[in-house]
Amino acid sequence: MSASLPGNRDLPASQYNLNTYWGRVKQSAEIADPRTLFISGSGLENAKKLISSYKQGQIRSMTPELWQAKKVVDSTLHPDTGEPVLLPFRMSCFVISNLIVTAGMLTPGLQTTGILLWQITNQSLNVAINSANANKSTPLSTSTMVKSYFLAVSASCSVALGLNAIVPRLKRISPGARTVLTRLVPFAAVASAGALNVFLMRGEEIRQGIDVYPVLSDEEKAIKEKDGTEVQSLGKSKKAATLAVGETALSRVFNATPIMVLPPLILVRLQQTEWLKRRPRMTLPVNLGLILTTSLFALPLALAVFPQRQAVQASTLEKAFWGRGGKDGKVVFNR
């Protein structure tokens, strides 16, 4: 990301208002834009030069070209290392990387082997994405990652197989309702495993706390930009960590909801039409099209539910932070 490039001057976080939901939706749409995957090496280098020129004061104000350069850099480079994230594991490739896996999990009539295969594949992809984009300043140990992976796989497979065994036995609901519930089993498995994985991989943050910082006023931001000084942490807060990890776990559920709920529900209705009954071979292409369309349009809506940087009143945290907030008595921390 742009933070890893040389220069004391910070770029604006976004050209949109991230304090509003729709501002975050627009920002999320830019981060997940698959068109940035086609930027050439020379295009990336030009974007980095533009960003560095701004951060070093050679360019005084943001321009459309600078915003585009920031979009390219933020969607390509790791914020800690400054190196490109492996292409399949970038957020801008999320829709493409997950398309086949999601279609596999949502395939109607999967047997036990198919369920296990696709759940394991999905969790393996999640681990690869999380590892490629993880905070490199405080890396997770291999043992923690392995433990989290196997527990997430166990949770997703157990939920998927368990619900697939229970739903057909529900006699008090109509056959149509049972069909709908069966199609939603993959969502339950993925959502529960995703939330569990967050708490497993970030449990140490809850036990130790995360850094919180004062919210700066415009005058303080100007002084920081001029002097090139860094904002000092006020300390580590366990309450802030609990909020950050909890929101991240919920965001995993929200992220999975549109992609794994809307396509199977729509497909159930389409399979009742004469057109698809006469063309059963079209079920897979239709399923892929539904997943792709939903991912492209609904993913930014889900990603924007919670802000990446959360500002709260210092008085809502531990007593050690009371009265130490910045502007409007608030502190901020990364989710």
GROMACS .gro file of N, CA and C in nm, residues 209-324:
model
  348
  209GLY      N    1  -0.433  -0.702   2.403
  209GLY     CA    2  -0.478  -0.568   2.367
  209GLY      C    3  -0.414  -0.522   2.236
  210ILE      N    4  -0.471  -0.417   2.176
  210ILE     CA    5  -0.416  -0.358   2.054
  210ILE      C    6  -0.390  -0.210   2.078
  211ASP      N    7  -0.300  -0.153   1.996
  211ASP     CA    8  -0.264  -0.012   2.011
  211ASP      C    9  -0.380   0.079   1.974
  212VAL      N   10  -0.401   0.182   2.055
  212VAL     CA   11  -0.499   0.286   2.024
  212VAL      C   12  -0.427   0.420   2.018
  213TYR      N   13  -0.478   0.509   1.934
  213TYR     CA   14  -0.413   0.637   1.908
  213TYR      C   15  -0.514   0.750   1.923
  214PRO      N   16  -0.468   0.869   1.961
  214PRO     CA   17  -0.562   0.982   1.969
  214PRO      C   18  -0.604   1.027   1.830
  215VAL      N   19  -0.729   1.068   1.816
  215VAL     CA   20  -0.776   1.126   1.690
  215VAL      C   21  -0.718   1.267   1.679
  216LEU      N   22  -0.649   1.296   1.569
  216LEU     CA   23  -0.581   1.424   1.553
  216LEU      C   24  -0.674   1.530   1.496
  217SER      N   25  -0.654   1.653   1.541
  217SER     CA   26  -0.725   1.767   1.483
  217SER      C   27  -0.653   1.807   1.354
  218ASP      N   28  -0.715   1.897   1.278
  218ASP     CA   29  -0.652   1.942   1.153
  218ASP      C   30  -0.517   2.009   1.180
  219GLU      N   31  -0.509   2.086   1.290
  219GLU     CA   32  -0.383   2.154   1.324
  219GLU      C   33  -0.274   2.053   1.359
  220GLU      N   34  -0.312   1.950   1.434
  220GLU     CA   35  -0.215   1.848   1.472
  220GLU      C   36  -0.169   1.768   1.351
  221LYS      N   37  -0.259   1.743   1.255
  221LYS     CA   38  -0.221   1.674   1.132
  221LYS      C   39  -0.121   1.756   1.052
  222ALA      N   40  -0.142   1.889   1.048
  222ALA     CA   41  -0.051   1.977   0.974
  222ALA      C   42   0.088   1.976   1.037
  223ILE      N   43   0.094   1.979   1.170
  223ILE     CA   44   0.223   1.976   1.240
  223ILE      C   45   0.294   1.843   1.214
  224LYS      N   46   0.218   1.733   1.221
  224LYS     CA   47   0.275   1.601   1.197
  224LYS      C   48   0.332   1.592   1.056
  225GLU      N   49   0.258   1.647   0.959
  225GLU     CA   50   0.302   1.643   0.820
  225GLU      C   51   0.430   1.724   0.801
  226LYS      N   52   0.438   1.837   0.869
  226LYS     CA   53   0.556   1.924   0.856
  226LYS      C   54   0.678   1.864   0.922
  227ASP      N   55   0.660   1.808   1.042
  227ASP     CA   56   0.774   1.754   1.117
  227ASP      C   57   0.810   1.611   1.079
  228GLY      N   58   0.715   1.540   1.019
  228GLY     CA   59   0.740   1.401   0.984
  228GLY      C   60   0.739   1.308   1.104
  229THR      N   61   0.678   1.352   1.214
  229THR     CA   62   0.676   1.269   1.335
  229THR      C   63   0.560   1.169   1.329
  230GLU      N   64   0.574   1.060   1.401
  230GLU     CA   65   0.471   0.958   1.406
  230GLU      C   66   0.383   0.977   1.530
  231VAL      N   67   0.257   0.943   1.515
  231VAL     CA   68   0.165   0.951   1.628
  231VAL      C   69   0.197   0.836   1.723
  232GLN      N   70   0.216   0.869   1.850
  232GLN     CA   71   0.251   0.768   1.948
  232GLN      C   72   0.126   0.699   2.003
  233SER      N   73   0.139   0.569   2.023
  233SER     CA   74   0.030   0.491   2.079
  233SER      C   75   0.003   0.533   2.223
  234LEU      N   76  -0.124   0.535   2.262
  234LEU     CA   77  -0.161   0.565   2.399
  234LEU      C   78  -0.150   0.441   2.488
  235GLY      N   79  -0.127   0.326   2.425
  235GLY     CA   80  -0.117   0.201   2.499
  235GLY      C   81  -0.202   0.094   2.432
  236LYS      N   82  -0.208  -0.022   2.493
  236LYS     CA   83  -0.284  -0.134   2.438
  236LYS      C   84  -0.415  -0.152   2.516
  237SER      N   85  -0.523  -0.167   2.442
  237SER     CA   86  -0.655  -0.181   2.502
  237SER      C   87  -0.716  -0.316   2.467
  238LYS      N   88  -0.757  -0.390   2.569
  238LYS     CA   89  -0.824  -0.518   2.547
  238LYS      C   90  -0.967  -0.496   2.498
  239LYS      N   91  -1.031  -0.390   2.548
  239LYS     CA   92  -1.168  -0.362   2.503
  239LYS      C   93  -1.171  -0.325   2.355
  240ALA      N   94  -1.072  -0.246   2.312
  240ALA     CA   95  -1.063  -0.212   2.170
  240ALA      C   96  -1.038  -0.337   2.087
  241ALA      N   97  -0.954  -0.427   2.138
  241ALA     CA   98  -0.924  -0.551   2.067
  241ALA      C   99  -1.048  -0.638   2.054
  242THR      N  100  -1.126  -0.647   2.162
  242THR     CA  101  -1.248  -0.727   2.159
  242THR      C  102  -1.345  -0.672   2.055
  243LEU      N  103  -1.359  -0.539   2.050
  243LEU     CA  104  -1.447  -0.476   1.952
  243LEU      C  105  -1.396  -0.501   1.811
  244ALA      N  106  -1.264  -0.485   1.790
  244ALA     CA  107  -1.206  -0.502   1.657
  244ALA      C  108  -1.221  -0.644   1.607
  245VAL      N  109  -1.190  -0.741   1.692
  245VAL     CA  110  -1.199  -0.882   1.651
  245VAL      C  111  -1.345  -0.923   1.632
  246GLY      N  112  -1.434  -0.875   1.720
  246GLY     CA  113  -1.575  -0.907   1.706
  246GLY      C  114  -1.634  -0.853   1.576
  247GLU      N  115  -1.599  -0.729   1.542
  247GLU     CA  116  -1.648  -0.671   1.417
  247GLU      C  117  -1.592  -0.746   1.297
  248THR      N  118  -1.465  -0.786   1.305
  248THR     CA  119  -1.405  -0.861   1.195
  248THR      C  120  -1.475  -0.996   1.176
  249ALA      N  121  -1.507  -1.063   1.287
  249ALA     CA  122  -1.578  -1.190   1.279
  249ALA      C  123  -1.716  -1.171   1.215
  250LEU      N  124  -1.787  -1.066   1.258
  250LEU     CA  125  -1.917  -1.037   1.198
  250LEU      C  126  -1.904  -1.003   1.050
  251SER      N  127  -1.796  -0.932   1.016
  251SER     CA  128  -1.777  -0.895   0.875
  251SER      C  129  -1.758  -1.019   0.788
  252ARG      N  130  -1.696  -1.125   0.844
  252ARG     CA  131  -1.683  -1.248   0.767
  252ARG      C  132  -1.820  -1.307   0.734
  253VAL      N  133  -1.912  -1.297   0.829
  253VAL     CA  134  -2.048  -1.346   0.806
  253VAL      C  135  -2.117  -1.261   0.700
  254PHE      N  136  -2.105  -1.127   0.714
  254PHE     CA  137  -2.168  -1.037   0.618
  254PHE      C  138  -2.110  -1.055   0.478
  255ASN      N  139  -1.978  -1.078   0.469
  255ASN     CA  140  -1.915  -1.096   0.339
  255ASN      C  141  -1.966  -1.221   0.270
  256ALA      N  142  -1.992  -1.326   0.348
  256ALA     CA  143  -2.038  -1.453   0.289
  256ALA      C  144  -2.187  -1.449   0.256
  257THR      N  145  -2.263  -1.364   0.325
  257THR     CA  146  -2.408  -1.367   0.311
  257THR      C  147  -2.459  -1.345   0.168
  258PRO      N  148  -2.424  -1.234   0.101
  258PRO     CA  149  -2.483  -1.214  -0.033
  258PRO      C  150  -2.437  -1.319  -0.133
  259ILE      N  151  -2.310  -1.360  -0.124
  259ILE     CA  152  -2.255  -1.451  -0.224
  259ILE      C  153  -2.309  -1.593  -0.207
  260MET      N  154  -2.338  -1.633  -0.083
  260MET     CA  155  -2.377  -1.772  -0.058
  260MET      C  156  -2.524  -1.788  -0.022
  261VAL      N  157  -2.597  -1.678  -0.019
  261VAL     CA  158  -2.740  -1.686   0.010
  261VAL      C  159  -2.823  -1.653  -0.115
  262LEU      N  160  -2.792  -1.542  -0.181
  262LEU     CA  161  -2.873  -1.500  -0.296
  262LEU      C  162  -2.867  -1.598  -0.414
  263PRO      N  163  -2.748  -1.640  -0.461
  263PRO     CA  164  -2.746  -1.732  -0.576
  263PRO      C  165  -2.824  -1.861  -0.556
  264PRO      N  166  -2.807  -1.933  -0.442
  264PRO     CA  167  -2.883  -2.059  -0.428
  264PRO      C  168  -3.034  -2.036  -0.420
  265LEU      N  169  -3.078  -1.926  -0.358
  265LEU     CA  170  -3.221  -1.898  -0.349
  265LEU      C  171  -3.279  -1.865  -0.487
  266ILE      N  172  -3.203  -1.789  -0.566
  266ILE     CA  173  -3.248  -1.757  -0.702
  266ILE      C  174  -3.248  -1.882  -0.789
  267LEU      N  175  -3.145  -1.966  -0.771
  267LEU     CA  176  -3.136  -2.088  -0.852
  267LEU      C  177  -3.252  -2.183  -0.822
  268VAL      N  178  -3.294  -2.190  -0.697
  268VAL     CA  179  -3.409  -2.274  -0.662
  268VAL      C  180  -3.532  -2.232  -0.741
  269ARG      N  181  -3.554  -2.101  -0.750
  269ARG     CA  182  -3.669  -2.052  -0.827
  269ARG      C  183  -3.653  -2.079  -0.975
  270LEU      N  184  -3.532  -2.059  -1.028
  270LEU     CA  185  -3.509  -2.080  -1.171
  270LEU      C  186  -3.526  -2.227  -1.209
  271GLN      N  187  -3.489  -2.318  -1.118
  271GLN     CA  188  -3.501  -2.461  -1.149
  271GLN      C  189  -3.647  -2.505  -1.156
  272GLN      N  190  -3.738  -2.420  -1.111
  272GLN     CA  191  -3.880  -2.451  -1.120
  272GLN      C  192  -3.941  -2.403  -1.252
  273THR      N  193  -3.862  -2.328  -1.331
  273THR     CA  194  -3.911  -2.277  -1.459
  273THR      C  195  -3.897  -2.384  -1.567
  274GLU      N  196  -3.985  -2.377  -1.665
  274GLU     CA  197  -3.980  -2.473  -1.775
  274GLU      C  198  -3.850  -2.462  -1.854
  275TRP      N  199  -3.799  -2.339  -1.867
  275TRP     CA  200  -3.678  -2.318  -1.946
  275TRP      C  201  -3.561  -2.399  -1.891
  276LEU      N  202  -3.539  -2.395  -1.760
  276LEU     CA  203  -3.426  -2.467  -1.702
  276LEU      C  204  -3.456  -2.616  -1.687
  277LYS      N  205  -3.583  -2.651  -1.671
  277LYS     CA  206  -3.617  -2.793  -1.665
  277LYS      C  207  -3.584  -2.862  -1.798
  278ARG      N  208  -3.604  -2.789  -1.910
  278ARG     CA  209  -3.574  -2.846  -2.041
  278ARG      C  210  -3.424  -2.841  -2.073
  279ARG      N  211  -3.350  -2.761  -1.995
  279ARG     CA  212  -3.206  -2.745  -2.020
  279ARG      C  213  -3.126  -2.766  -1.892
  280PRO      N  214  -3.126  -2.885  -1.836
  280PRO     CA  215  -3.057  -2.910  -1.708
  280PRO      C  216  -2.907  -2.884  -1.715
  281ARG      N  217  -2.849  -2.895  -1.835
  281ARG     CA  218  -2.705  -2.870  -1.848
  281ARG      C  219  -2.671  -2.723  -1.828
  282MET      N  220  -2.770  -2.638  -1.834
  282MET     CA  221  -2.746  -2.495  -1.813
  282MET      C  222  -2.740  -2.458  -1.665
  283THR      N  223  -2.766  -2.554  -1.576
  283THR     CA  224  -2.768  -2.524  -1.432
  283THR      C  225  -2.633  -2.470  -1.385
  284LEU      N  226  -2.523  -2.535  -1.425
  284LEU     CA  227  -2.390  -2.491  -1.383
  284LEU      C  228  -2.356  -2.352  -1.435
  285PRO      N  229  -2.371  -2.324  -1.569
  285PRO     CA  230  -2.343  -2.188  -1.617
  285PRO      C  231  -2.430  -2.081  -1.549
  286VAL      N  232  -2.557  -2.115  -1.525
  286VAL     CA  233  -2.646  -2.018  -1.458
  286VAL      C  234  -2.597  -1.994  -1.316
  287ASN      N  235  -2.557  -2.100  -1.247
  287ASN     CA  236  -2.506  -2.087  -1.110
  287ASN      C  237  -2.382  -2.000  -1.107
  288LEU      N  238  -2.289  -2.023  -1.200
  288LEU     CA  239  -2.166  -1.942  -1.207
  288LEU      C  240  -2.200  -1.796  -1.235
  289GLY      N  241  -2.294  -1.773  -1.327
  289GLY     CA  242  -2.333  -1.635  -1.359
  289GLY      C  243  -2.394  -1.564  -1.240
  290LEU      N  244  -2.479  -1.634  -1.164
  290LEU     CA  245  -2.540  -1.575  -1.046
  290LEU      C  246  -2.435  -1.540  -0.941
  291ILE      N  247  -2.340  -1.631  -0.918
  291ILE     CA  248  -2.235  -1.607  -0.818
  291ILE      C  249  -2.148  -1.490  -0.860
  292LEU      N  250  -2.109  -1.487  -0.988
  292LEU     CA  251  -2.023  -1.379  -1.037
  292LEU      C  252  -2.093  -1.244  -1.025
  293THR      N  253  -2.218  -1.237  -1.070
  293THR     CA  254  -2.292  -1.111  -1.065
  293THR      C  255  -2.312  -1.063  -0.921
  294THR      N  256  -2.350  -1.155  -0.834
  294THR     CA  257  -2.371  -1.120  -0.693
  294THR      C  258  -2.241  -1.073  -0.629
  295SER      N  259  -2.131  -1.141  -0.660
  295SER     CA  260  -2.002  -1.105  -0.601
  295SER      C  261  -1.961  -0.964  -0.642
  296LEU      N  262  -1.975  -0.934  -0.770
  296LEU     CA  263  -1.931  -0.804  -0.821
  296LEU      C  264  -2.010  -0.689  -0.760
  297PHE      N  265  -2.140  -0.708  -0.743
  297PHE     CA  266  -2.225  -0.597  -0.700
  297PHE      C  267  -2.250  -0.595  -0.549
  298ALA      N  268  -2.253  -0.712  -0.486
  298ALA     CA  269  -2.289  -0.717  -0.344
  298ALA      C  270  -2.169  -0.715  -0.251
  299LEU      N  271  -2.051  -0.760  -0.300
  299LEU     CA  272  -1.933  -0.765  -0.213
  299LEU      C  273  -1.898  -0.628  -0.153
  300PRO      N  274  -1.893  -0.519  -0.232
  300PRO     CA  275  -1.864  -0.387  -0.172
  300PRO      C  276  -1.965  -0.348  -0.064
  301LEU      N  277  -2.092  -0.386  -0.082
  301LEU     CA  278  -2.194  -0.354   0.019
  301LEU      C  279  -2.164  -0.424   0.151
  302ALA      N  280  -2.113  -0.547   0.142
  302ALA     CA  281  -2.081  -0.622   0.263
  302ALA      C  282  -1.951  -0.575   0.326
  303LEU      N  283  -1.852  -0.545   0.244
  303LEU     CA  284  -1.722  -0.502   0.296
  303LEU      C  285  -1.731  -0.369   0.371
  304ALA      N  286  -1.832  -0.289   0.337
  304ALA     CA  287  -1.840  -0.153   0.392
  304ALA      C  288  -1.917  -0.144   0.523
  305VAL      N  289  -1.963  -0.257   0.576
  305VAL     CA  290  -2.047  -0.253   0.697
  305VAL      C  291  -1.972  -0.187   0.812
  306PHE      N  292  -1.844  -0.224   0.832
  306PHE     CA  293  -1.764  -0.167   0.940
  306PHE      C  294  -1.646  -0.089   0.882
  307PRO      N  295  -1.610   0.025   0.940
  307PRO     CA  296  -1.490   0.098   0.894
  307PRO      C  297  -1.363   0.024   0.931
  308GLN      N  298  -1.259   0.038   0.847
  308GLN     CA  299  -1.132  -0.027   0.876
  308GLN      C  300  -1.065   0.034   0.999
  309ARG      N  301  -1.075   0.166   1.010
  309ARG     CA  302  -1.023   0.236   1.129
  309ARG      C  303  -1.141   0.284   1.211
  310GLN      N  304  -1.149   0.236   1.334
  310GLN     CA  305  -1.264   0.261   1.419
  310GLN      C  306  -1.232   0.369   1.521
  311ALA      N  307  -1.312   0.472   1.527
  311ALA     CA  308  -1.296   0.579   1.625
  311ALA      C  309  -1.404   0.567   1.731
  312VAL      N  310  -1.363   0.568   1.859
  312VAL     CA  311  -1.458   0.555   1.970
  312VAL      C  312  -1.420   0.656   2.079
  313GLN      N  313  -1.512   0.683   2.167
  313GLN     CA  314  -1.483   0.769   2.281
  313GLN      C  315  -1.384   0.698   2.374
  314ALA      N  316  -1.283   0.771   2.418
  314ALA     CA  317  -1.184   0.711   2.508
  314ALA      C  318  -1.248   0.660   2.636
  315SER      N  319  -1.360   0.723   2.675
  315SER     CA  320  -1.427   0.684   2.800
  315SER      C  321  -1.494   0.547   2.792
  316THR      N  322  -1.507   0.491   2.669
  316THR     CA  323  -1.567   0.359   2.655
  316THR      C  324  -1.464   0.247   2.671
  317LEU      N  325  -1.336   0.284   2.680
  317LEU     CA  326  -1.229   0.185   2.698
  317LEU      C  327  -1.189   0.178   2.845
  318GLU      N  328  -1.076   0.116   2.874
  318GLU     CA  329  -1.029   0.104   3.012
  318GLU      C  330  -1.000   0.241   3.073
  319LYS      N  331  -1.000   0.247   3.206
  319LYS     CA  332  -0.980   0.374   3.277
  319LYS      C  333  -0.849   0.442   3.239
  320ALA      N  334  -0.749   0.362   3.200
  320ALA     CA  335  -0.619   0.418   3.164
  320ALA      C  336  -0.628   0.514   3.046
  321PHE      N  337  -0.737   0.506   2.967
  321PHE     CA  338  -0.750   0.591   2.849
  321PHE      C  339  -0.848   0.707   2.871
  322TRP      N  340  -0.915   0.710   2.985
  322TRP     CA  341  -1.010   0.818   3.011
  322TRP      C  342  -0.938   0.952   3.014
  323GLY      N  343  -0.995   1.049   2.944
  323GLY     CA  344  -0.938   1.183   2.942
  323GLY      C  345  -0.815   1.196   2.855
  324ARG      N  346  -0.778   1.093   2.782
  324ARG     CA  347  -0.657   1.098   2.699
  324ARG      C  348  -0.689   1.096   2.549
   0.00000   0.00000   0.00000
